[in-house]
Short mmCIF file of C-alpha atoms in Angstrom, two decimals:
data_model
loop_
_atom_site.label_atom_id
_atom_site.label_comp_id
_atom_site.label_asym_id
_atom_site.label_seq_id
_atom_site.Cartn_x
_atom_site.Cartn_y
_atom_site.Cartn_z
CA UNK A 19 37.95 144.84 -92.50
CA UNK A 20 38.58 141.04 -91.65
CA UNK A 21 39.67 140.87 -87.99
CA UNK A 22 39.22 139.49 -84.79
CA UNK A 23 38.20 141.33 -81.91
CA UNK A 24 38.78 140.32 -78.17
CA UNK A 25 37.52 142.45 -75.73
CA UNK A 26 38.65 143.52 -72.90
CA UNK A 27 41.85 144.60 -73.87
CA UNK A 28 42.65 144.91 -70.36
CA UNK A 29 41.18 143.11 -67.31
CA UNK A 30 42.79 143.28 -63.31
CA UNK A 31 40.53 140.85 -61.16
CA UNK A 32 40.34 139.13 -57.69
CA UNK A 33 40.51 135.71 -57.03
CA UNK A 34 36.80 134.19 -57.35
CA UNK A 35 35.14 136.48 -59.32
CA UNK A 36 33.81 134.92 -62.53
CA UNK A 37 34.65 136.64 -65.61
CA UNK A 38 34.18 136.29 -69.30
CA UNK A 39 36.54 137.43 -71.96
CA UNK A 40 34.94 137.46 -76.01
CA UNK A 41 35.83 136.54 -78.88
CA UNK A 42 34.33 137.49 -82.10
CA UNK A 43 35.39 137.45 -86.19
CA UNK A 44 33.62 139.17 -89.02
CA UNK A 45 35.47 136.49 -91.97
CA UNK A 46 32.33 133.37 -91.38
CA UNK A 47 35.70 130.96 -90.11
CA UNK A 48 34.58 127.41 -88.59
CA UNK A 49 37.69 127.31 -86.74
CA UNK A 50 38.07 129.23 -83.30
CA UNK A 51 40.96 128.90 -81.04
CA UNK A 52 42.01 130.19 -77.13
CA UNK A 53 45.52 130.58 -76.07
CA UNK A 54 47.60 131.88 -73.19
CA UNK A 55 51.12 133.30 -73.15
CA UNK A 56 53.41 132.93 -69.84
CA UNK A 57 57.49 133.45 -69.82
CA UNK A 58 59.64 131.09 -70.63
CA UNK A 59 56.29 128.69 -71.80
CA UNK A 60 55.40 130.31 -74.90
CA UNK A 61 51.75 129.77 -76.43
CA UNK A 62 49.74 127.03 -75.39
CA UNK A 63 45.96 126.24 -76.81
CA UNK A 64 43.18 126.20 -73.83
CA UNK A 65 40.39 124.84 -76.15
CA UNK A 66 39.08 125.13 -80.17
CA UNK A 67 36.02 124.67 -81.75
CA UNK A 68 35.59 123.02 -85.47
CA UNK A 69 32.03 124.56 -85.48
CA UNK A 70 29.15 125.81 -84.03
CA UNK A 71 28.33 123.19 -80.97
CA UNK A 72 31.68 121.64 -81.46
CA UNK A 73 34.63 122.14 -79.29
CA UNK A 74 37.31 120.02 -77.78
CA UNK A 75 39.99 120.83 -75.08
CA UNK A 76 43.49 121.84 -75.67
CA UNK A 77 46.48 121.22 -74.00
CA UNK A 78 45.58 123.28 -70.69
CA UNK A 79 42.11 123.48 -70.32
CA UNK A 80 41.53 123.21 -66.98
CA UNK A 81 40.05 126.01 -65.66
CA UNK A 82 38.30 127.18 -68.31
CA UNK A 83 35.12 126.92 -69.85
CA UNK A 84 33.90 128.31 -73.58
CA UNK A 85 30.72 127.72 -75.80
CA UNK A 86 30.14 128.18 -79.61
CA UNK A 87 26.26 129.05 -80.05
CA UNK A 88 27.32 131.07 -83.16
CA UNK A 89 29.84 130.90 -86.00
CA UNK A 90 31.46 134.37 -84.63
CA UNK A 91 31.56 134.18 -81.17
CA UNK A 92 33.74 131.82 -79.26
CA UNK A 93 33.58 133.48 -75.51
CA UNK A 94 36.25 131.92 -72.83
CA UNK A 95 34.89 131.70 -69.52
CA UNK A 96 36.61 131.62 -65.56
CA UNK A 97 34.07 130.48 -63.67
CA UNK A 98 36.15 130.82 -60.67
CA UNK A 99 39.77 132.67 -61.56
CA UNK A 100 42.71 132.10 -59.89
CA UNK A 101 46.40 133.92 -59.96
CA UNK A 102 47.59 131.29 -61.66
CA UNK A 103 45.17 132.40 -64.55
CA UNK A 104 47.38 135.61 -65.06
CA UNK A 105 48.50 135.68 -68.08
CA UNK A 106 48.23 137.35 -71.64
CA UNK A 107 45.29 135.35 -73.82
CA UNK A 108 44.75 135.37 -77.60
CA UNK A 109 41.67 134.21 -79.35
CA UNK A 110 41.98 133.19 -83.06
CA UNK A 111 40.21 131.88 -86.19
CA UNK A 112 40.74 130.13 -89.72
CA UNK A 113 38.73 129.07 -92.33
CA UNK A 114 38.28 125.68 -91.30
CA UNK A 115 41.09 123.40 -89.06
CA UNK A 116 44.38 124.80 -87.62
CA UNK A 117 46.35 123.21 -90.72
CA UNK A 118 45.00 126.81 -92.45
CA UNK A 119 46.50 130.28 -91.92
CA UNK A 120 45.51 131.41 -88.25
CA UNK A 121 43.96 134.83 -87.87
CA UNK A 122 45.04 136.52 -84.14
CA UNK A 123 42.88 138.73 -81.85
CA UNK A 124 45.06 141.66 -80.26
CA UNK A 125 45.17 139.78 -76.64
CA UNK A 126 43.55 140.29 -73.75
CA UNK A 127 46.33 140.77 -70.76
CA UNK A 128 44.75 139.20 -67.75
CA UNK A 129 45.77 139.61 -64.04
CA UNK A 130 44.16 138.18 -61.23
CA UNK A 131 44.91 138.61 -57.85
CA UNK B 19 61.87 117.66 -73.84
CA UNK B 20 59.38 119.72 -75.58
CA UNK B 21 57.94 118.47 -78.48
CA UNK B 22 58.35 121.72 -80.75
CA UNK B 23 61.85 123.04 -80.15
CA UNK B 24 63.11 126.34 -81.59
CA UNK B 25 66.40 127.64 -82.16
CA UNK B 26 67.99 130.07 -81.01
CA UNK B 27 65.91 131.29 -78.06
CA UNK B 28 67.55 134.38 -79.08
CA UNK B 29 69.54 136.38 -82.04
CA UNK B 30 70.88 139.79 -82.59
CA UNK B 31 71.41 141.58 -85.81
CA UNK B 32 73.33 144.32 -87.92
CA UNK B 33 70.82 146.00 -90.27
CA UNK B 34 71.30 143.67 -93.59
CA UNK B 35 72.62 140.50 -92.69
CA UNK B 36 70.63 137.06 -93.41
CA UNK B 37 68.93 135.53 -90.50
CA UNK B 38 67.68 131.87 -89.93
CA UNK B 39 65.86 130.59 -87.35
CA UNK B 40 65.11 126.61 -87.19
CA UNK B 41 62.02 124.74 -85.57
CA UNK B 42 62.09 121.08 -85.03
CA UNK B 43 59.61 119.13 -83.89
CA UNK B 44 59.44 115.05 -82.58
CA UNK B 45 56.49 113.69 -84.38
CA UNK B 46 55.14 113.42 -88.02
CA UNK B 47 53.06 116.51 -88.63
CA UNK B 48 50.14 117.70 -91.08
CA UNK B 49 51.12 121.55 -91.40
CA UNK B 50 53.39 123.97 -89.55
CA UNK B 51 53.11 127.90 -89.25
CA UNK B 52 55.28 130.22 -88.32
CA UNK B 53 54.24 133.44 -86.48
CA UNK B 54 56.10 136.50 -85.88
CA UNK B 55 54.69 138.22 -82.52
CA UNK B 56 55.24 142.64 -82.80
CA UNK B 57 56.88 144.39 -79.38
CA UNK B 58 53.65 145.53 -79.00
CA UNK B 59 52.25 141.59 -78.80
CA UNK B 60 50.44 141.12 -81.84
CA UNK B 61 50.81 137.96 -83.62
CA UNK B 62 50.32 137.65 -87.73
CA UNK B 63 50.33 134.16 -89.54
CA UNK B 64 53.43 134.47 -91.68
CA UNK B 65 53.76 131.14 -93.04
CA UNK B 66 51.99 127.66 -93.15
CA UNK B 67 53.80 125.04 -94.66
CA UNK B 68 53.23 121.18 -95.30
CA UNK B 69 55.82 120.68 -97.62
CA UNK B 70 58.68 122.22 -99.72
CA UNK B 71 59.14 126.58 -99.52
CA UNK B 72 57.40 129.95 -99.04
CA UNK B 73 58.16 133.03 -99.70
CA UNK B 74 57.25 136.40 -99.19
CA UNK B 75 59.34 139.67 -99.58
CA UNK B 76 62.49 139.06 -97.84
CA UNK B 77 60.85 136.39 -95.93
CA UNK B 78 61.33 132.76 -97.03
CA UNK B 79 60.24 129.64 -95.05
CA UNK B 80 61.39 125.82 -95.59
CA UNK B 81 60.29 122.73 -94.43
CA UNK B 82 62.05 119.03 -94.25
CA UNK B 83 59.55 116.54 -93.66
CA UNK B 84 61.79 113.80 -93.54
CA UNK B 85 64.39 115.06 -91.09
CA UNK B 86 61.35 116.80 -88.99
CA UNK B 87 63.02 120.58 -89.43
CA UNK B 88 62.00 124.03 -90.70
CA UNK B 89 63.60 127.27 -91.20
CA UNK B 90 62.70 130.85 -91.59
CA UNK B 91 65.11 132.81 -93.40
CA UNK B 92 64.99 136.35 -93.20
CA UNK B 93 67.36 138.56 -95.89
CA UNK B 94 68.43 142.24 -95.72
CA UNK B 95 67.33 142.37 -92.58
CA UNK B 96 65.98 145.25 -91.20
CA UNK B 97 65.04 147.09 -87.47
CA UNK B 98 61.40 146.56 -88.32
CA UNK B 99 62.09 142.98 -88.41
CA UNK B 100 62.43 143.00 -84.32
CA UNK B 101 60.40 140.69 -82.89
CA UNK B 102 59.47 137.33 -81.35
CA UNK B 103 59.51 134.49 -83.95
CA UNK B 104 56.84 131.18 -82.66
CA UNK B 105 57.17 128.05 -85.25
CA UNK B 106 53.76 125.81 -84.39
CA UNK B 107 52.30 122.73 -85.30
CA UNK B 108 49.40 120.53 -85.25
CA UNK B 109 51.18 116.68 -84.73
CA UNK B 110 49.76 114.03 -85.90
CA UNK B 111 48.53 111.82 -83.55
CA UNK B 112 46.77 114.22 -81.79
CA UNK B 113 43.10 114.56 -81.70
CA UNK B 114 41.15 116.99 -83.91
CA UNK B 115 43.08 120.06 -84.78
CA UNK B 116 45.52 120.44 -81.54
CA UNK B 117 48.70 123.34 -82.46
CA UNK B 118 51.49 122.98 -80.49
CA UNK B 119 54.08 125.77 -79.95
CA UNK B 120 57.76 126.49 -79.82
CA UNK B 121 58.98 128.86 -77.02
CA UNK B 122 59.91 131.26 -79.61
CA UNK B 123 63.44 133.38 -81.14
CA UNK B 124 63.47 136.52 -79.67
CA UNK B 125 64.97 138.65 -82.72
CA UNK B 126 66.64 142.51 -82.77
CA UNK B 127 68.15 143.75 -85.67
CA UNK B 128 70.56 146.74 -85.24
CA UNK B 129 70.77 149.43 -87.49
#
């Protein structure tokens, strides 16, 4: 079954403590994308990657950290979390840019304290 | 102002009756999707557009290029409909393959 899988589902965390939330798709898509959810700001992209090697920052990126050694991994990492991090996070994929049919992860609902 | 704007923020139903919910947006774009988001916060890819109309079931998207506008039409609506709708789009102008989102129509659809 095509899908994307973000693990974990579920994450409560303290201030500091560096954490890594993964991403990974079975369908061989270039195109990998992180985003965060808040009230009353709707979804906003953290970073994407064209390609293995390639990625580029999104509208809030700061923060955040991710890597693409592989086609089906796109991990996002807090090196150093913060409350304001708190939030719900989606990873998802396409065949090739973000003008294509996006594919969504189930979130990962993130709370740091 | 935001540069994705969705409207309304939010819309209540009877069970059969014809929605719409409109997206515009400030700058040219190359493609625009809309999303509809489950209670249980999913999100499936309904729609990408770059020009002209989609459809799918009772579903049945539109885009204006010129005047910078899209709609989602939804007919005989239905309870199962309920959900948040998210219009998004990659502007042009922006470096590589940026999306940009609206805040999103919170629908319900009474039986």
């Amino acid at each position: 079954e095509a899908q994307v899988t973000q693990n974990p589902r579920y994450l409560i965390t303290v201030t500091g403590k560096k954490l890594t939330v993964t991403c990974s798709q079975n369908m061989n898509h270039e195109y990998m994308s992180w985003y965060r959810q808040d009230p009353g700001l709707g979804l906003r992209q953290i970073y994407y990657s064209m390609n293995v090697e390639v990625t580029d920052k999104g509208d809030v990126p700061e923060g955040y950290k991710v890597s693409r050694k592989e086609k089906r991994n796109f991990p996002l990492i807090l090196e150093s979390p913060s409350p304001n991090q708190t939030s719900l996070y989606f990873c998802a994929s396409s065949p090739r840019t973000s003008d294509q049919p996006q594919h969504f992860g189930d979130g990962t609902r993130l709370s740091i304290l | 102002k935001n540069e994705v704007e969705q409207s309304p923020q939010n819309l209540t139903a009877q069970e059969g009756e014809f929605i719409t919910i409109n997206c515009s947006y400030s700058v040219g774009i190359s493609a625009l999707h809309w999303l509809q988001q489950h209670p249980g916060g999913g999100i499936v890819s309904l729609f990408m557009l770059s020009s002209g109309k989609k459809k799918h079931g009772r579903l049945i998207a539109t885009i204006n290029i010129q005047e910078k506008h899209s709609s989602l039409h939804i007919t005989a609506s239905h309870p199962r409909d309920s959900a948040v709708y998210i219009c998004a789009v990659r502007l042009l102008g922006t470096s590589g393959s940026r999306l940009t989102f609206g805040e999103g129509t919170q629908l319900t659809v009474n039986p």
